[in-house]
Amino acid sequence: HCFFYLLPLWRGPGGGPSQYFGGPDSTDPSNEIIQLNRDLVAVEDALDSSLQPRKIQYVFEGVSHLVSAILISSAATIKKINSNGVKKMCRNIFSVQQTLTTSITGRREVALDQAKTFYELFNLTPSEMLTSIVERGALFTQLDYINVLQLINRSQPRPDNETLSKNIQKLSEILNGAGARPGVVV
């Protein structure tokens, strides 16, 4: 169900790359997220009559991790993003997190905090992001950080592939031990 509802976010309308370069009204959750939330609650309601609460918890235990992984991976296919697009993605994440926490699991879904942290990287400049990795350690994989750098570059009025290449090289140097403190790489 997660893939069914989140795939259109990942691929965009018509199967092409999606774009989170919206105006100020783009901070409401996406329709796909609203549908996913409804579906999750409906599945939980259906299971509620036939399973014990701890078994329902087991069924939903990995949902937040799956949603987080899908949303983080989707950055590679997003065409452009701006601060309103970041807000929209964070609102999508918060909406799923709220549904899981209040209606289904009863506990905070920390895996979705990681997805939110990932999308907040798009509010930084490439040099701020690289400095953050040096100071705090890596929180994501090298591929995830490369996707961030590439999307930030694609979202510029004039993408600069030479600067992008330099930033990817700096990232590689940082992550391969030339300056990063050990962090939690997921």
PDB file of C-alpha atoms in Angstrom:
ATOM      1  CA  HIS A   1       0.000   0.000   0.000  1.00  0.00           C
ATOM      2  CA  CYS A   2       2.871   2.384   0.772  1.00  0.00           C
ATOM      3  CA  PHE A   3       4.367   1.931  -2.686  1.00  0.00           C
ATOM      4  CA  PHE A   4       0.972   2.238  -4.356  1.00  0.00           C
ATOM      5  CA  TYR A   5       0.258   5.622  -2.770  1.00  0.00           C
ATOM      6  CA  LEU A   6       3.791   6.993  -2.666  1.00  0.00           C
ATOM      7  CA  LEU A   7       4.898   5.956  -6.157  1.00  0.00           C
ATOM      8  CA  PRO A   8       2.986   8.846  -7.791  1.00  0.00           C
ATOM      9  CA  LEU A   9       4.854  11.235  -5.448  1.00  0.00           C
ATOM     10  CA  TRP A  10       8.112   9.582  -6.427  1.00  0.00           C
ATOM     11  CA  ARG A  11       7.501   9.475 -10.165  1.00  0.00           C
ATOM     12  CA  GLY A  12       5.356  12.570 -10.555  1.00  0.00           C
ATOM     13  CA  PRO A  13       2.318  13.001 -12.761  1.00  0.00           C
ATOM     14  CA  GLY A  14       2.321  10.867 -15.879  1.00  0.00           C
ATOM     15  CA  GLY A  15       5.289   8.822 -14.665  1.00  0.00           C
ATOM     16  CA  GLY A  16       7.812  11.638 -15.183  1.00  0.00           C
ATOM     17  CA  PRO A  17       9.937  13.327 -12.531  1.00  0.00           C
ATOM     18  CA  SER A  18       8.020  15.169  -9.831  1.00  0.00           C
ATOM     19  CA  GLN A  19       8.590  18.785  -8.964  1.00  0.00           C
ATOM     20  CA  TYR A  20       8.346  20.421  -5.523  1.00  0.00           C
ATOM     21  CA  PHE A  21       8.826  23.952  -6.665  1.00  0.00           C
ATOM     22  CA  GLY A  22       5.373  25.152  -5.634  1.00  0.00           C
ATOM     23  CA  GLY A  23       3.968  28.405  -4.365  1.00  0.00           C
ATOM     24  CA  PRO A  24       2.935  29.305  -0.838  1.00  0.00           C
ATOM     25  CA  ASP A  25      -0.219  27.142  -0.902  1.00  0.00           C
ATOM     26  CA  SER A  26       1.784  23.958  -1.480  1.00  0.00           C
ATOM     27  CA  THR A  27       2.235  23.162   2.224  1.00  0.00           C
ATOM     28  CA  ASP A  28      -0.889  20.986   2.558  1.00  0.00           C
ATOM     29  CA  PRO A  29      -0.242  17.232   2.455  1.00  0.00           C
ATOM     30  CA  SER A  30      -0.389  15.670  -0.973  1.00  0.00           C
ATOM     31  CA  ASN A  31      -3.560  13.811  -1.959  1.00  0.00           C
ATOM     32  CA  GLU A  32      -1.566  10.572  -2.117  1.00  0.00           C
ATOM     33  CA  ILE A  33      -0.517  11.029   1.517  1.00  0.00           C
ATOM     34  CA  ILE A  34      -4.099  11.677   2.575  1.00  0.00           C
ATOM     35  CA  GLN A  35      -5.168   8.490   0.762  1.00  0.00           C
ATOM     36  CA  LEU A  36      -2.297   6.496   2.322  1.00  0.00           C
ATOM     37  CA  ASN A  37      -3.319   7.689   5.794  1.00  0.00           C
ATOM     38  CA  ARG A  38      -6.940   6.670   5.181  1.00  0.00           C
ATOM     39  CA  ASP A  39      -5.817   3.288   3.928  1.00  0.00           C
ATOM     40  CA  LEU A  40      -3.525   2.686   6.921  1.00  0.00           C
ATOM     41  CA  VAL A  41      -6.354   3.491   9.335  1.00  0.00           C
ATOM     42  CA  ALA A  42      -8.758   1.255   7.386  1.00  0.00           C
ATOM     43  CA  VAL A  43      -6.292  -1.661   7.510  1.00  0.00           C
ATOM     44  CA  GLU A  44      -5.804  -1.125  11.243  1.00  0.00           C
ATOM     45  CA  ASP A  45      -9.586  -1.046  11.780  1.00  0.00           C
ATOM     46  CA  ALA A  46      -9.994  -4.294   9.820  1.00  0.00           C
ATOM     47  CA  LEU A  47      -7.251  -5.999  11.831  1.00  0.00           C
ATOM     48  CA  ASP A  48      -8.569  -4.651  15.129  1.00  0.00           C
ATOM     49  CA  SER A  49     -11.508  -7.045  15.146  1.00  0.00           C
ATOM     50  CA  SER A  50      -9.415 -10.156  14.535  1.00  0.00           C
ATOM     51  CA  LEU A  51      -5.936  -9.585  16.037  1.00  0.00           C
ATOM     52  CA  GLN A  52      -4.587  -8.784  19.474  1.00  0.00           C
ATOM     53  CA  PRO A  53      -3.126  -5.265  19.904  1.00  0.00           C
ATOM     54  CA  ARG A  54       0.478  -6.517  20.083  1.00  0.00           C
ATOM     55  CA  LYS A  55       0.028  -8.395  16.807  1.00  0.00           C
ATOM     56  CA  ILE A  56      -1.377  -5.265  15.165  1.00  0.00           C
ATOM     57  CA  GLN A  57       1.725  -3.422  16.440  1.00  0.00           C
ATOM     58  CA  TYR A  58       3.851  -6.102  14.776  1.00  0.00           C
ATOM     59  CA  VAL A  59       2.042  -5.620  11.451  1.00  0.00           C
ATOM     60  CA  PHE A  60       2.660  -1.856  11.471  1.00  0.00           C
ATOM     61  CA  GLU A  61       6.137  -1.940  13.013  1.00  0.00           C
ATOM     62  CA  GLY A  62       8.085  -1.373   9.784  1.00  0.00           C
ATOM     63  CA  VAL A  63       5.686   0.971   7.998  1.00  0.00           C
ATOM     64  CA  SER A  64       7.446   4.152   9.131  1.00  0.00           C
ATOM     65  CA  HIS A  65      10.827   2.771   8.027  1.00  0.00           C
ATOM     66  CA  LEU A  66       9.414   1.857   4.625  1.00  0.00           C
ATOM     67  CA  VAL A  67       7.758   5.257   4.118  1.00  0.00           C
ATOM     68  CA  SER A  68      10.976   6.994   5.193  1.00  0.00           C
ATOM     69  CA  ALA A  69      13.078   4.939   2.764  1.00  0.00           C
ATOM     70  CA  ILE A  70      10.678   5.614  -0.104  1.00  0.00           C
ATOM     71  CA  LEU A  71      10.625   9.363   0.542  1.00  0.00           C
ATOM     72  CA  ILE A  72      14.411   9.627   0.901  1.00  0.00           C
ATOM     73  CA  SER A  73      14.955   7.598  -2.282  1.00  0.00           C
ATOM     74  CA  SER A  74      12.490   9.783  -4.160  1.00  0.00           C
ATOM     75  CA  ALA A  75      14.876  12.749  -4.005  1.00  0.00           C
ATOM     76  CA  ALA A  76      16.767  11.250  -6.938  1.00  0.00           C
ATOM     77  CA  THR A  77      13.728  11.647  -9.196  1.00  0.00           C
ATOM     78  CA  ILE A  78      12.467  15.052  -8.072  1.00  0.00           C
ATOM     79  CA  LYS A  79      13.050  17.578 -10.840  1.00  0.00           C
ATOM     80  CA  LYS A  80      13.235  20.739  -8.694  1.00  0.00           C
ATOM     81  CA  ILE A  81      12.588  21.742  -5.089  1.00  0.00           C
ATOM     82  CA  ASN A  82      12.359  25.039  -3.232  1.00  0.00           C
ATOM     83  CA  SER A  83      11.611  26.004   0.380  1.00  0.00           C
ATOM     84  CA  ASN A  84       7.859  25.562  -0.175  1.00  0.00           C
ATOM     85  CA  GLY A  85       8.504  22.122  -1.665  1.00  0.00           C
ATOM     86  CA  VAL A  86      10.573  21.227   1.406  1.00  0.00           C
ATOM     87  CA  LYS A  87       7.697  22.372   3.608  1.00  0.00           C
ATOM     88  CA  LYS A  88       5.304  20.231   1.577  1.00  0.00           C
ATOM     89  CA  MET A  89       7.484  17.129   1.922  1.00  0.00           C
ATOM     90  CA  CYS A  90       7.879  17.773   5.657  1.00  0.00           C
ATOM     91  CA  ARG A  91       4.111  18.220   5.925  1.00  0.00           C
ATOM     92  CA  ASN A  92       3.630  14.896   4.096  1.00  0.00           C
ATOM     93  CA  ILE A  93       6.019  13.210   6.523  1.00  0.00           C
ATOM     94  CA  PHE A  94       4.364  14.801   9.553  1.00  0.00           C
ATOM     95  CA  SER A  95       0.936  13.735   8.324  1.00  0.00           C
ATOM     96  CA  VAL A  96       1.948  10.059   8.030  1.00  0.00           C
ATOM     97  CA  GLN A  97       3.769  10.273  11.352  1.00  0.00           C
ATOM     98  CA  GLN A  98       0.716  11.740  13.056  1.00  0.00           C
ATOM     99  CA  THR A  99      -1.571   9.064  11.615  1.00  0.00           C
ATOM    100  CA  LEU A 100       0.715   6.246  12.724  1.00  0.00           C
ATOM    101  CA  THR A 101       1.309   7.746  16.170  1.00  0.00           C
ATOM    102  CA  THR A 102      -2.222   8.797  17.109  1.00  0.00           C
ATOM    103  CA  SER A 103      -4.346   6.226  15.309  1.00  0.00           C
ATOM    104  CA  ILE A 104      -2.272   3.074  14.976  1.00  0.00           C
ATOM    105  CA  THR A 105       0.962   2.509  16.943  1.00  0.00           C
ATOM    106  CA  GLY A 106       0.536   4.923  19.836  1.00  0.00           C
ATOM    107  CA  ARG A 107       4.250   5.795  19.834  1.00  0.00           C
ATOM    108  CA  ARG A 108       6.417   8.295  17.994  1.00  0.00           C
ATOM    109  CA  GLU A 109       7.687   6.969  14.680  1.00  0.00           C
ATOM    110  CA  VAL A 110      11.342   8.023  14.797  1.00  0.00           C
ATOM    111  CA  ALA A 111      12.145   6.681  11.316  1.00  0.00           C
ATOM    112  CA  LEU A 112      10.016   9.457   9.860  1.00  0.00           C
ATOM    113  CA  ASP A 113      12.076  12.034  11.775  1.00  0.00           C
ATOM    114  CA  GLN A 114      15.018  10.868   9.683  1.00  0.00           C
ATOM    115  CA  ALA A 115      13.111  11.548   6.460  1.00  0.00           C
ATOM    116  CA  LYS A 116      12.208  15.018   7.762  1.00  0.00           C
ATOM    117  CA  THR A 117      15.863  15.686   8.629  1.00  0.00           C
ATOM    118  CA  PHE A 118      16.809  14.572   5.117  1.00  0.00           C
ATOM    119  CA  TYR A 119      14.393  16.986   3.417  1.00  0.00           C
ATOM    120  CA  GLU A 120      15.528  19.823   5.675  1.00  0.00           C
ATOM    121  CA  LEU A 121      18.980  19.442   4.058  1.00  0.00           C
ATOM    122  CA  PHE A 122      17.481  21.134   0.987  1.00  0.00           C
ATOM    123  CA  ASN A 123      17.210  24.357   3.003  1.00  0.00           C
ATOM    124  CA  LEU A 124      21.018  24.440   3.267  1.00  0.00           C
ATOM    125  CA  THR A 125      23.586  25.479   0.723  1.00  0.00           C
ATOM    126  CA  PRO A 126      25.946  22.722  -0.443  1.00  0.00           C
ATOM    127  CA  SER A 127      28.798  24.173   1.641  1.00  0.00           C
ATOM    128  CA  GLU A 128      26.556  24.355   4.743  1.00  0.00           C
ATOM    129  CA  MET A 129      25.568  20.725   4.232  1.00  0.00           C
ATOM    130  CA  LEU A 130      29.198  19.617   3.842  1.00  0.00           C
ATOM    131  CA  THR A 131      30.189  21.567   6.973  1.00  0.00           C
ATOM    132  CA  SER A 132      27.347  19.906   8.844  1.00  0.00           C
ATOM    133  CA  ILE A 133      28.646  16.473   7.864  1.00  0.00           C
ATOM    134  CA  VAL A 134      32.127  17.384   9.091  1.00  0.00           C
ATOM    135  CA  GLU A 135      30.804  18.749  12.392  1.00  0.00           C
ATOM    136  CA  ARG A 136      28.088  16.204  13.191  1.00  0.00           C
ATOM    137  CA  GLY A 137      29.039  13.156  11.178  1.00  0.00           C
ATOM    138  CA  ALA A 138      27.170  11.481   8.360  1.00  0.00           C
ATOM    139  CA  LEU A 139      23.520  10.708   8.989  1.00  0.00           C
ATOM    140  CA  PHE A 140      22.814   9.353   5.518  1.00  0.00           C
ATOM    141  CA  THR A 141      24.570   7.340   2.846  1.00  0.00           C
ATOM    142  CA  GLN A 142      26.911   8.895   0.320  1.00  0.00           C
ATOM    143  CA  LEU A 143      24.334   8.276  -2.414  1.00  0.00           C
ATOM    144  CA  ASP A 144      21.677  10.139  -0.388  1.00  0.00           C
ATOM    145  CA  TYR A 145      24.001  13.132   0.008  1.00  0.00           C
ATOM    146  CA  ILE A 146      24.862  13.050  -3.704  1.00  0.00           C
ATOM    147  CA  ASN A 147      21.129  13.103  -4.489  1.00  0.00           C
ATOM    148  CA  VAL A 148      20.773  16.171  -2.253  1.00  0.00           C
ATOM    149  CA  LEU A 149      23.628  17.958  -4.009  1.00  0.00           C
ATOM    150  CA  GLN A 150      22.260  17.081  -7.444  1.00  0.00           C
ATOM    151  CA  LEU A 151      18.733  18.226  -6.606  1.00  0.00           C
ATOM    152  CA  ILE A 152      19.991  21.475  -5.089  1.00  0.00           C
ATOM    153  CA  ASN A 153      21.953  22.037  -8.311  1.00  0.00           C
ATOM    154  CA  ARG A 154      18.963  21.197 -10.554  1.00  0.00           C
ATOM    155  CA  SER A 155      16.817  23.616  -8.552  1.00  0.00           C
ATOM    156  CA  GLN A 156      19.088  26.598  -9.222  1.00  0.00           C
ATOM    157  CA  PRO A 157      18.098  29.105 -11.916  1.00  0.00           C
ATOM    158  CA  ARG A 158      21.388  28.247 -13.654  1.00  0.00           C
ATOM    159  CA  PRO A 159      22.615  24.780 -12.684  1.00  0.00           C
ATOM    160  CA  ASP A 160      26.426  24.681 -12.404  1.00  0.00           C
ATOM    161  CA  ASN A 161      27.711  21.176 -13.111  1.00  0.00           C
ATOM    162  CA  GLU A 162      31.332  22.148 -12.450  1.00  0.00           C
ATOM    163  CA  THR A 163      30.508  23.298  -8.908  1.00  0.00           C
ATOM    164  CA  LEU A 164      28.357  20.202  -8.459  1.00  0.00           C
ATOM    165  CA  SER A 165      31.320  17.981  -9.384  1.00  0.00           C
ATOM    166  CA  LYS A 166      33.552  19.818  -6.901  1.00  0.00           C
ATOM    167  CA  ASN A 167      30.955  19.441  -4.145  1.00  0.00           C
ATOM    168  CA  ILE A 168      30.578  15.718  -4.855  1.00  0.00           C
ATOM    169  CA  GLN A 169      34.372  15.379  -4.706  1.00  0.00           C
ATOM    170  CA  LYS A 170      34.451  17.236  -1.343  1.00  0.00           C
ATOM    171  CA  LEU A 171      31.671  14.985  -0.080  1.00  0.00           C
ATOM    172  CA  SER A 172      33.633  11.909  -1.089  1.00  0.00           C
ATOM    173  CA  GLU A 173      36.726  13.200   0.705  1.00  0.00           C
ATOM    174  CA  ILE A 174      34.729  13.979   3.846  1.00  0.00           C
ATOM    175  CA  LEU A 175      32.965  10.621   3.941  1.00  0.00           C
ATOM    176  CA  ASN A 176      36.126   8.668   3.206  1.00  0.00           C
ATOM    177  CA  GLY A 177      37.750   9.968   6.364  1.00  0.00           C
ATOM    178  CA  ALA A 178      39.416  13.209   5.362  1.00  0.00           C
ATOM    179  CA  GLY A 179      37.452  15.289   7.840  1.00  0.00           C
ATOM    180  CA  ALA A 180      34.199  13.814   9.102  1.00  0.00           C
ATOM    181  CA  ARG A 181      33.591  12.802  12.683  1.00  0.00           C
ATOM    182  CA  PRO A 182      32.071   9.347  12.957  1.00  0.00           C
ATOM    183  CA  GLY A 183      28.323   9.503  12.730  1.00  0.00           C
ATOM    184  CA  VAL A 184      25.478   7.129  12.244  1.00  0.00           C
ATOM    185  CA  VAL A 185      25.367   6.143   8.597  1.00  0.00           C
ATOM    186  CA  VAL A 186      22.095   4.526   7.683  1.00  0.00           C
TER     187      VAL A 186
END
